[in-house]
C-alpha cells in the first residue's frame, strides 16, 4: 500500500475502534443487559471470540517456537511475523474476557482473592505468562539474540500448547453441560494449529503483497503442506468426538442432534465441508499449493471453519437448559424478555445485539491496527 492507502486504512480502522469503544462504555453503564445474553445463554459472542483468538495466537507461537526447537531453518525466516501475530491475537483474547466481565472495575478481586480451584484463574495465569513470553520473544528477535530466543522457545512451545488446553478445560471440566470430554483439550489444540497457521500464512501473504516481506513460493508451499496435515489431525479429533456422542450407550445423542440437524447445524457443516474438506483437497495438491490465491482462500476457509467450530461447540450446550419444572428458566434480561414476550423459556435463546457486534468489530480492528504498526516497526526494512 502507498502512503495514502495506509492513512485511509488507519482512519477507517480507527473510526471502528472509536465506535466500538463508545458501545463498550454504554455497556458499562447499562451492564450486560444491553447484550443478547441471558440466564439461559450466559456466554455469547465475546466468549466465542475469546476461544477463537486464543487458538489463533497459540498456533502462531507454536510454529515460531518449532523453528528453533526443531531447527527448521526455513521457518526461522517467518518466526518474527508469527510472534507478532501471536502477540496481537492473545491481547485481543484477553480483551474479550475483560469485556465479558461486564463490571470490569472489579477485576482486581481476581488478584486479591483468587480461587485456586477455578480453571478461569488457571487460564488468566497461563495467558499472562504467554503474553510475557511473546513480548520477550519480540524483544530478543528484534535484537537478533538467537541464543536467548532458542532457549525461550523450549518454554514457549509447551506454554503455547498449555494456553489452549487450559481454555479447553474451562469447558471440559464442567459436567453441567455437554462439553465435558477427555479429548476437549486435543480438539482445541488441533484447531489452534490449523487456524493459527492459516492466519500466519494470510499475514505473510499480506506482508509480501505490501512489499514488507519476501517469503517465496517454496516456503508458502511448505507451510501450506503443514497446514494440510494439521487439518487432518483436527478432522480426526472431531470424528472421535462425534463417534463418542453418537454411540448408542453414550449420553451425547441429544447434543449431537442439535449439532448436526438443529440450530447450530449450519456452523457444524460449514466447518466440516468448508473449513476442513475443501481446504484439504486444495492444499493436498502440490500444484495448487503453488498458487497464492488458492492457498490464501484455503487459509481463510480454515479460519472461518474454526470460528464456526467455536460457535457450535459453545452454543449447542446452551440450547437445552438443565433446569426443568415450573415455566422453565427465567431469562433475566429485560431486552430479551421484551423480544420474546415472556420471562420464561424452556430453550436457550441468544442473538448478539448491535452493541456486541460493534464491540467485537472494534477489538478486531484494533488488532489489525496493532499488527500493521508492529510489522512496520519490527520487521527489517527492505
Short mmCIF file of N, CA and C in Angstrom, two decimals, residues 17-165:
data_model
loop_
_atom_site.label_atom_id
_atom_site.label_comp_id
_atom_site.label_asym_id
_atom_site.label_seq_id
_atom_site.Cartn_x
_atom_site.Cartn_y
_atom_site.Cartn_z
N UNK A 17 -12.76 1.46 15.83
CA UNK A 17 -12.33 1.32 17.23
C UNK A 17 -13.05 2.32 18.11
N UNK A 18 -13.13 3.56 17.68
CA UNK A 18 -13.81 4.60 18.48
C UNK A 18 -15.29 4.30 18.65
N UNK A 19 -15.94 3.84 17.57
CA UNK A 19 -17.36 3.49 17.67
C UNK A 19 -17.58 2.33 18.64
N UNK A 20 -16.71 1.33 18.54
CA UNK A 20 -16.81 0.18 19.45
C UNK A 20 -16.53 0.56 20.88
N UNK A 21 -15.58 1.48 21.09
CA UNK A 21 -15.28 1.93 22.45
C UNK A 21 -16.49 2.63 23.05
N UNK A 22 -17.18 3.42 22.23
CA UNK A 22 -18.40 4.07 22.70
C UNK A 22 -19.46 3.06 23.10
N UNK A 23 -19.58 1.98 22.31
CA UNK A 23 -20.55 0.93 22.64
C UNK A 23 -20.16 0.22 23.93
N UNK A 24 -18.85 0.03 24.15
CA UNK A 24 -18.40 -0.62 25.38
C UNK A 24 -18.68 0.26 26.60
N UNK A 25 -18.48 1.57 26.45
CA UNK A 25 -18.81 2.49 27.54
C UNK A 25 -20.30 2.41 27.85
N UNK A 26 -21.12 2.34 26.81
CA UNK A 26 -22.56 2.21 27.00
C UNK A 26 -22.88 0.90 27.72
N UNK A 27 -22.14 -0.16 27.38
CA UNK A 27 -22.34 -1.46 28.06
C UNK A 27 -21.94 -1.36 29.52
N UNK A 28 -20.90 -0.61 29.83
CA UNK A 28 -20.51 -0.42 31.23
C UNK A 28 -21.60 0.32 32.01
N UNK A 29 -22.28 1.21 31.35
CA UNK A 29 -23.34 1.97 32.01
C UNK A 29 -24.60 1.14 32.20
N UNK A 30 -24.94 0.33 31.20
CA UNK A 30 -26.17 -0.45 31.26
C UNK A 30 -25.99 -1.88 31.71
N UNK A 31 -24.74 -2.33 31.83
CA UNK A 31 -24.48 -3.71 32.21
C UNK A 31 -24.67 -4.66 31.04
N UNK A 32 -24.48 -5.94 31.29
CA UNK A 32 -24.60 -6.94 30.23
C UNK A 32 -26.04 -7.11 29.76
N UNK A 33 -26.98 -6.40 30.40
CA UNK A 33 -28.37 -6.44 29.93
C UNK A 33 -28.51 -5.85 28.54
N UNK A 34 -27.54 -5.05 28.09
CA UNK A 34 -27.62 -4.47 26.74
C UNK A 34 -27.20 -5.48 25.68
N UNK A 35 -26.69 -6.63 26.10
CA UNK A 35 -26.32 -7.69 25.17
C UNK A 35 -27.48 -8.66 25.02
N UNK A 36 -27.30 -9.66 24.17
CA UNK A 36 -28.35 -10.67 23.99
C UNK A 36 -28.24 -11.83 24.95
N UNK A 37 -27.26 -11.79 25.86
CA UNK A 37 -27.08 -12.88 26.82
C UNK A 37 -28.15 -12.85 27.89
N UNK A 38 -28.44 -14.00 28.48
CA UNK A 38 -29.48 -14.12 29.49
C UNK A 38 -29.17 -15.32 30.37
N UNK A 39 -30.06 -15.66 31.27
CA UNK A 39 -29.82 -16.77 32.19
C UNK A 39 -29.71 -18.10 31.47
N UNK A 40 -30.44 -18.24 30.36
CA UNK A 40 -30.40 -19.50 29.61
C UNK A 40 -29.11 -19.63 28.80
N UNK A 41 -28.62 -18.52 28.28
CA UNK A 41 -27.38 -18.50 27.50
C UNK A 41 -26.48 -17.42 28.09
N UNK A 42 -25.66 -17.83 29.04
CA UNK A 42 -24.87 -16.87 29.80
C UNK A 42 -23.53 -16.52 29.16
N UNK A 43 -23.13 -17.26 28.15
CA UNK A 43 -21.93 -16.93 27.37
C UNK A 43 -22.36 -16.68 25.93
N UNK A 44 -21.78 -15.64 25.33
CA UNK A 44 -22.20 -15.28 23.99
C UNK A 44 -21.06 -15.02 23.05
N UNK A 45 -21.20 -13.97 22.25
CA UNK A 45 -20.23 -13.67 21.20
C UNK A 45 -18.85 -13.35 21.77
N UNK A 46 -18.79 -12.71 22.92
CA UNK A 46 -17.49 -12.34 23.49
C UNK A 46 -16.66 -13.58 23.83
N UNK A 47 -17.27 -14.58 24.47
CA UNK A 47 -16.54 -15.79 24.83
C UNK A 47 -16.21 -16.61 23.58
N UNK A 48 -17.11 -16.58 22.59
CA UNK A 48 -16.81 -17.24 21.31
C UNK A 48 -15.54 -16.67 20.71
N UNK A 49 -15.43 -15.35 20.69
CA UNK A 49 -14.25 -14.71 20.10
C UNK A 49 -13.02 -14.91 20.98
N UNK A 50 -13.21 -14.99 22.29
CA UNK A 50 -12.09 -15.31 23.18
C UNK A 50 -11.48 -16.66 22.82
N UNK A 51 -12.32 -17.68 22.70
CA UNK A 51 -11.82 -19.01 22.31
C UNK A 51 -11.11 -18.95 20.96
N UNK A 52 -11.72 -18.23 20.04
CA UNK A 52 -11.21 -18.14 18.67
C UNK A 52 -9.82 -17.52 18.65
N UNK A 53 -9.65 -16.39 19.35
CA UNK A 53 -8.38 -15.67 19.29
C UNK A 53 -7.28 -16.35 20.10
N UNK A 54 -7.64 -17.05 21.16
CA UNK A 54 -6.62 -17.83 21.88
C UNK A 54 -6.03 -18.88 20.95
N UNK A 55 -6.89 -19.53 20.18
CA UNK A 55 -6.41 -20.53 19.22
C UNK A 55 -5.55 -19.93 18.14
N UNK A 56 -5.97 -18.79 17.59
CA UNK A 56 -5.17 -18.12 16.57
C UNK A 56 -3.78 -17.77 17.11
N UNK A 57 -3.73 -17.33 18.36
CA UNK A 57 -2.47 -16.94 18.96
C UNK A 57 -1.57 -18.15 19.21
N UNK A 58 -2.14 -19.20 19.77
CA UNK A 58 -1.35 -20.39 20.10
C UNK A 58 -0.72 -21.00 18.86
N UNK A 59 -1.48 -21.05 17.77
CA UNK A 59 -0.95 -21.65 16.54
C UNK A 59 0.26 -20.91 16.02
N UNK A 60 0.24 -19.57 16.09
CA UNK A 60 1.36 -18.79 15.60
C UNK A 60 2.63 -19.01 16.40
N UNK A 61 2.51 -19.02 17.74
CA UNK A 61 3.69 -19.20 18.58
C UNK A 61 4.23 -20.63 18.49
N UNK A 62 3.36 -21.60 18.29
CA UNK A 62 3.81 -22.99 18.14
C UNK A 62 4.69 -23.13 16.91
N UNK A 63 4.28 -22.52 15.81
CA UNK A 63 5.09 -22.57 14.58
C UNK A 63 6.41 -21.84 14.78
N UNK A 64 6.36 -20.65 15.40
CA UNK A 64 7.59 -19.87 15.61
C UNK A 64 8.56 -20.60 16.53
N UNK A 65 8.04 -21.20 17.60
CA UNK A 65 8.91 -21.91 18.55
C UNK A 65 9.48 -23.18 17.94
N UNK A 66 8.69 -23.86 17.13
CA UNK A 66 9.16 -25.09 16.49
C UNK A 66 10.37 -24.82 15.60
N UNK A 67 10.42 -23.62 15.02
CA UNK A 67 11.54 -23.28 14.15
C UNK A 67 12.87 -23.37 14.89
N UNK A 68 12.87 -22.99 16.18
CA UNK A 68 14.10 -23.00 16.96
C UNK A 68 14.28 -24.31 17.73
N UNK A 69 13.19 -24.88 18.22
CA UNK A 69 13.30 -26.13 18.99
C UNK A 69 13.76 -27.27 18.10
N UNK A 70 13.18 -27.35 16.89
CA UNK A 70 13.49 -28.47 15.99
C UNK A 70 14.47 -28.07 14.88
N UNK A 71 14.97 -26.85 14.92
CA UNK A 71 15.98 -26.42 13.97
C UNK A 71 15.50 -26.35 12.54
N UNK A 72 14.27 -25.90 12.32
CA UNK A 72 13.72 -25.77 10.97
C UNK A 72 14.12 -24.39 10.45
N UNK A 73 15.20 -24.35 9.69
CA UNK A 73 15.79 -23.08 9.29
C UNK A 73 14.82 -22.24 8.44
N UNK A 74 14.06 -22.88 7.56
CA UNK A 74 13.18 -22.11 6.68
C UNK A 74 12.08 -21.41 7.47
N UNK A 75 11.67 -21.99 8.61
CA UNK A 75 10.62 -21.38 9.42
C UNK A 75 11.14 -20.18 10.22
N UNK A 76 12.45 -20.14 10.46
CA UNK A 76 13.01 -19.02 11.22
C UNK A 76 12.80 -17.69 10.49
N UNK A 77 12.69 -17.77 9.17
CA UNK A 77 12.51 -16.57 8.37
C UNK A 77 11.19 -15.88 8.69
N UNK A 78 10.19 -16.66 9.09
CA UNK A 78 8.85 -16.09 9.36
C UNK A 78 8.53 -16.13 10.85
N UNK A 79 9.52 -16.41 11.68
CA UNK A 79 9.28 -16.50 13.12
C UNK A 79 8.84 -15.16 13.70
N UNK A 80 9.46 -14.06 13.25
CA UNK A 80 9.11 -12.75 13.80
C UNK A 80 7.68 -12.34 13.46
N UNK A 81 7.25 -12.42 12.19
CA UNK A 81 5.84 -12.09 11.91
C UNK A 81 4.87 -13.05 12.60
N UNK A 82 5.29 -14.30 12.81
CA UNK A 82 4.43 -15.26 13.52
C UNK A 82 4.22 -14.83 14.97
N UNK A 83 5.30 -14.35 15.61
CA UNK A 83 5.19 -13.92 17.01
C UNK A 83 4.41 -12.61 17.10
N UNK A 84 4.56 -11.74 16.11
CA UNK A 84 3.76 -10.51 16.09
C UNK A 84 2.27 -10.87 16.03
N UNK A 85 1.93 -11.80 15.14
CA UNK A 85 0.54 -12.25 15.02
C UNK A 85 0.05 -12.86 16.33
N UNK A 86 0.90 -13.69 16.94
CA UNK A 86 0.55 -14.34 18.19
C UNK A 86 0.31 -13.32 19.31
N UNK A 87 1.17 -12.31 19.39
CA UNK A 87 1.04 -11.30 20.44
C UNK A 87 -0.26 -10.51 20.29
N UNK A 88 -0.55 -10.10 19.06
CA UNK A 88 -1.77 -9.34 18.80
C UNK A 88 -3.01 -10.16 19.15
N UNK A 89 -3.02 -11.43 18.77
CA UNK A 89 -4.19 -12.28 19.00
C UNK A 89 -4.42 -12.56 20.48
N UNK A 90 -3.33 -12.77 21.25
CA UNK A 90 -3.53 -13.06 22.67
C UNK A 90 -4.00 -11.79 23.40
N UNK A 91 -3.60 -10.62 22.94
CA UNK A 91 -4.10 -9.38 23.53
C UNK A 91 -5.60 -9.21 23.23
N UNK A 92 -5.99 -9.54 22.00
CA UNK A 92 -7.42 -9.48 21.64
C UNK A 92 -8.22 -10.47 22.49
N UNK A 93 -7.68 -11.67 22.69
CA UNK A 93 -8.37 -12.67 23.50
C UNK A 93 -8.57 -12.17 24.93
N UNK A 94 -7.53 -11.57 25.49
CA UNK A 94 -7.64 -11.03 26.84
C UNK A 94 -8.67 -9.92 26.94
N UNK A 95 -8.75 -9.08 25.90
CA UNK A 95 -9.74 -8.00 25.90
C UNK A 95 -11.15 -8.55 25.90
N UNK A 96 -11.38 -9.63 25.16
CA UNK A 96 -12.73 -10.20 25.12
C UNK A 96 -13.15 -10.74 26.48
N UNK A 97 -12.20 -11.29 27.23
CA UNK A 97 -12.53 -11.76 28.59
C UNK A 97 -12.92 -10.59 29.47
N UNK A 98 -12.14 -9.52 29.43
CA UNK A 98 -12.43 -8.34 30.25
C UNK A 98 -13.76 -7.71 29.85
N UNK A 99 -14.05 -7.67 28.56
CA UNK A 99 -15.32 -7.11 28.09
C UNK A 99 -16.49 -7.95 28.58
N UNK A 100 -16.32 -9.27 28.60
CA UNK A 100 -17.41 -10.15 29.03
C UNK A 100 -17.66 -10.07 30.53
N UNK A 101 -16.71 -9.57 31.29
CA UNK A 101 -16.91 -9.44 32.74
C UNK A 101 -18.01 -8.46 33.09
N UNK A 102 -18.28 -7.53 32.19
CA UNK A 102 -19.30 -6.52 32.49
C UNK A 102 -18.76 -5.48 33.45
N UNK A 103 -18.70 -5.78 34.74
CA UNK A 103 -18.17 -4.86 35.74
C UNK A 103 -16.66 -4.98 35.81
N UNK A 104 -15.96 -4.39 34.84
CA UNK A 104 -14.51 -4.52 34.75
C UNK A 104 -13.80 -3.88 35.94
N UNK A 105 -14.48 -2.98 36.64
CA UNK A 105 -13.86 -2.31 37.79
C UNK A 105 -13.60 -3.28 38.94
N UNK A 106 -14.19 -4.48 38.87
CA UNK A 106 -13.99 -5.46 39.95
C UNK A 106 -12.97 -6.54 39.58
N UNK A 107 -12.25 -6.35 38.47
CA UNK A 107 -11.31 -7.38 38.03
C UNK A 107 -10.18 -7.56 39.04
N UNK A 108 -9.88 -6.52 39.82
CA UNK A 108 -8.79 -6.61 40.80
C UNK A 108 -9.05 -7.68 41.86
N UNK A 109 -10.32 -8.06 42.04
CA UNK A 109 -10.64 -9.06 43.05
C UNK A 109 -10.07 -10.44 42.69
N UNK A 110 -9.83 -10.67 41.40
CA UNK A 110 -9.21 -11.92 40.98
C UNK A 110 -7.77 -12.02 41.49
N UNK A 111 -7.16 -10.85 41.75
CA UNK A 111 -5.78 -10.82 42.23
C UNK A 111 -5.70 -10.92 43.75
N UNK A 112 -6.62 -10.28 44.44
CA UNK A 112 -6.55 -10.25 45.90
C UNK A 112 -7.26 -11.43 46.56
N UNK A 113 -8.19 -12.04 45.85
CA UNK A 113 -8.90 -13.20 46.43
C UNK A 113 -9.08 -14.29 45.38
N UNK A 114 -7.97 -14.85 44.87
CA UNK A 114 -8.07 -15.86 43.81
C UNK A 114 -8.60 -17.19 44.34
N UNK A 115 -9.33 -17.87 43.49
CA UNK A 115 -9.83 -19.21 43.79
C UNK A 115 -8.97 -20.21 43.02
N UNK A 116 -8.03 -20.85 43.70
CA UNK A 116 -7.05 -21.70 43.03
C UNK A 116 -7.68 -22.92 42.36
N UNK A 117 -8.90 -23.28 42.74
CA UNK A 117 -9.56 -24.41 42.10
C UNK A 117 -10.31 -24.02 40.84
N UNK A 118 -10.34 -22.72 40.54
CA UNK A 118 -11.05 -22.24 39.36
C UNK A 118 -10.18 -22.35 38.11
N UNK A 119 -10.72 -22.98 37.08
CA UNK A 119 -9.99 -23.09 35.82
C UNK A 119 -9.83 -21.73 35.17
N UNK A 120 -10.76 -20.82 35.45
CA UNK A 120 -10.65 -19.45 34.92
C UNK A 120 -9.40 -18.76 35.45
N UNK A 121 -9.06 -19.01 36.72
CA UNK A 121 -7.83 -18.45 37.29
C UNK A 121 -6.61 -19.06 36.62
N UNK A 122 -6.66 -20.37 36.38
CA UNK A 122 -5.55 -21.02 35.67
C UNK A 122 -5.35 -20.35 34.31
N UNK A 123 -6.46 -20.10 33.63
CA UNK A 123 -6.39 -19.52 32.30
C UNK A 123 -5.80 -18.12 32.36
N UNK A 124 -6.19 -17.33 33.35
CA UNK A 124 -5.65 -15.98 33.50
C UNK A 124 -4.13 -16.02 33.71
N UNK A 125 -3.68 -16.97 34.54
CA UNK A 125 -2.25 -17.08 34.82
C UNK A 125 -1.46 -17.50 33.58
N UNK A 126 -1.96 -18.51 32.86
CA UNK A 126 -1.21 -19.02 31.72
C UNK A 126 -1.23 -18.02 30.57
N UNK A 127 -2.32 -17.25 30.42
CA UNK A 127 -2.36 -16.22 29.38
C UNK A 127 -1.38 -15.11 29.69
N UNK A 128 -1.25 -14.75 30.98
CA UNK A 128 -0.28 -13.73 31.37
C UNK A 128 1.14 -14.18 31.08
N UNK A 129 1.46 -15.42 31.46
CA UNK A 129 2.78 -15.98 31.16
C UNK A 129 3.03 -16.01 29.66
N UNK A 130 1.99 -16.39 28.93
CA UNK A 130 2.08 -16.49 27.47
C UNK A 130 2.39 -15.13 26.85
N UNK A 131 1.72 -14.08 27.34
CA UNK A 131 1.95 -12.74 26.81
C UNK A 131 3.38 -12.28 27.11
N UNK A 132 3.86 -12.57 28.31
CA UNK A 132 5.24 -12.20 28.66
C UNK A 132 6.23 -12.90 27.74
N UNK A 133 5.99 -14.18 27.44
CA UNK A 133 6.87 -14.92 26.54
C UNK A 133 6.88 -14.29 25.16
N UNK A 134 5.70 -13.91 24.67
CA UNK A 134 5.62 -13.26 23.36
C UNK A 134 6.41 -11.96 23.33
N UNK A 135 6.28 -11.17 24.38
CA UNK A 135 6.98 -9.88 24.41
C UNK A 135 8.49 -10.09 24.45
N UNK A 136 8.95 -11.04 25.28
CA UNK A 136 10.38 -11.35 25.32
C UNK A 136 10.87 -11.85 23.98
N UNK A 137 10.06 -12.69 23.34
CA UNK A 137 10.41 -13.21 22.01
C UNK A 137 10.61 -12.06 21.03
N UNK A 138 9.69 -11.11 21.03
CA UNK A 138 9.77 -9.97 20.11
C UNK A 138 11.02 -9.14 20.37
N UNK A 139 11.30 -8.88 21.65
CA UNK A 139 12.46 -8.05 22.00
C UNK A 139 13.76 -8.72 21.57
N UNK A 140 13.90 -10.01 21.87
CA UNK A 140 15.14 -10.71 21.57
C UNK A 140 15.29 -11.00 20.07
N UNK A 141 14.17 -11.23 19.39
CA UNK A 141 14.26 -11.41 17.93
C UNK A 141 14.68 -10.11 17.26
N UNK A 142 14.13 -9.00 17.73
CA UNK A 142 14.48 -7.70 17.15
C UNK A 142 15.96 -7.41 17.37
N UNK A 143 16.50 -7.80 18.54
CA UNK A 143 17.92 -7.58 18.83
C UNK A 143 18.81 -8.60 18.13
N UNK A 144 18.21 -9.67 17.60
CA UNK A 144 18.99 -10.71 16.94
C UNK A 144 19.70 -11.63 17.90
N UNK A 145 19.20 -11.74 19.13
CA UNK A 145 19.82 -12.59 20.15
C UNK A 145 19.27 -14.02 20.00
N UNK A 146 19.85 -14.78 19.07
CA UNK A 146 19.36 -16.12 18.76
C UNK A 146 19.49 -17.08 19.93
N UNK A 147 20.51 -16.90 20.74
CA UNK A 147 20.72 -17.82 21.87
C UNK A 147 19.55 -17.73 22.86
N UNK A 148 19.15 -16.51 23.19
CA UNK A 148 18.02 -16.34 24.12
C UNK A 148 16.71 -16.78 23.50
N UNK A 149 16.53 -16.49 22.21
CA UNK A 149 15.30 -16.90 21.52
C UNK A 149 15.18 -18.42 21.51
N UNK A 150 16.29 -19.09 21.26
CA UNK A 150 16.27 -20.55 21.22
C UNK A 150 15.93 -21.13 22.59
N UNK A 151 16.53 -20.59 23.64
CA UNK A 151 16.23 -21.07 25.00
C UNK A 151 14.78 -20.80 25.37
N UNK A 152 14.29 -19.61 25.01
CA UNK A 152 12.90 -19.27 25.32
C UNK A 152 11.92 -20.16 24.57
N UNK A 153 12.30 -20.59 23.38
CA UNK A 153 11.41 -21.42 22.57
C UNK A 153 11.10 -22.75 23.24
N UNK A 154 12.04 -23.28 24.03
CA UNK A 154 11.80 -24.53 24.73
C UNK A 154 10.73 -24.36 25.82
N UNK A 155 10.55 -23.13 26.30
CA UNK A 155 9.48 -22.84 27.26
C UNK A 155 8.21 -22.44 26.52
N UNK A 156 8.38 -21.67 25.44
CA UNK A 156 7.22 -21.13 24.71
C UNK A 156 6.38 -22.23 24.08
N UNK A 157 7.02 -23.28 23.57
CA UNK A 157 6.27 -24.33 22.86
C UNK A 157 5.28 -25.04 23.78
N UNK A 158 5.71 -25.55 24.95
CA UNK A 158 4.72 -26.18 25.83
C UNK A 158 3.69 -25.20 26.39
N UNK A 159 4.11 -23.95 26.64
CA UNK A 159 3.15 -22.96 27.16
C UNK A 159 2.10 -22.64 26.11
N UNK A 160 2.51 -22.58 24.84
CA UNK A 160 1.55 -22.32 23.76
C UNK A 160 0.51 -23.44 23.68
N UNK A 161 0.95 -24.67 23.89
CA UNK A 161 0.01 -25.79 23.90
C UNK A 161 -0.87 -25.73 25.14
N UNK A 162 -0.25 -25.35 26.27
CA UNK A 162 -0.98 -25.31 27.54
C UNK A 162 -2.05 -24.22 27.54
N UNK A 163 -1.77 -23.07 26.90
CA UNK A 163 -2.71 -21.96 26.96
C UNK A 163 -4.05 -22.34 26.34
N UNK A 164 -4.02 -23.13 25.27
CA UNK A 164 -5.28 -23.53 24.67
C UNK A 164 -5.86 -24.76 25.36
N UNK A 165 -5.00 -25.55 25.99
CA UNK A 165 -5.50 -26.70 26.76
C UNK A 165 -6.30 -26.23 27.96
#
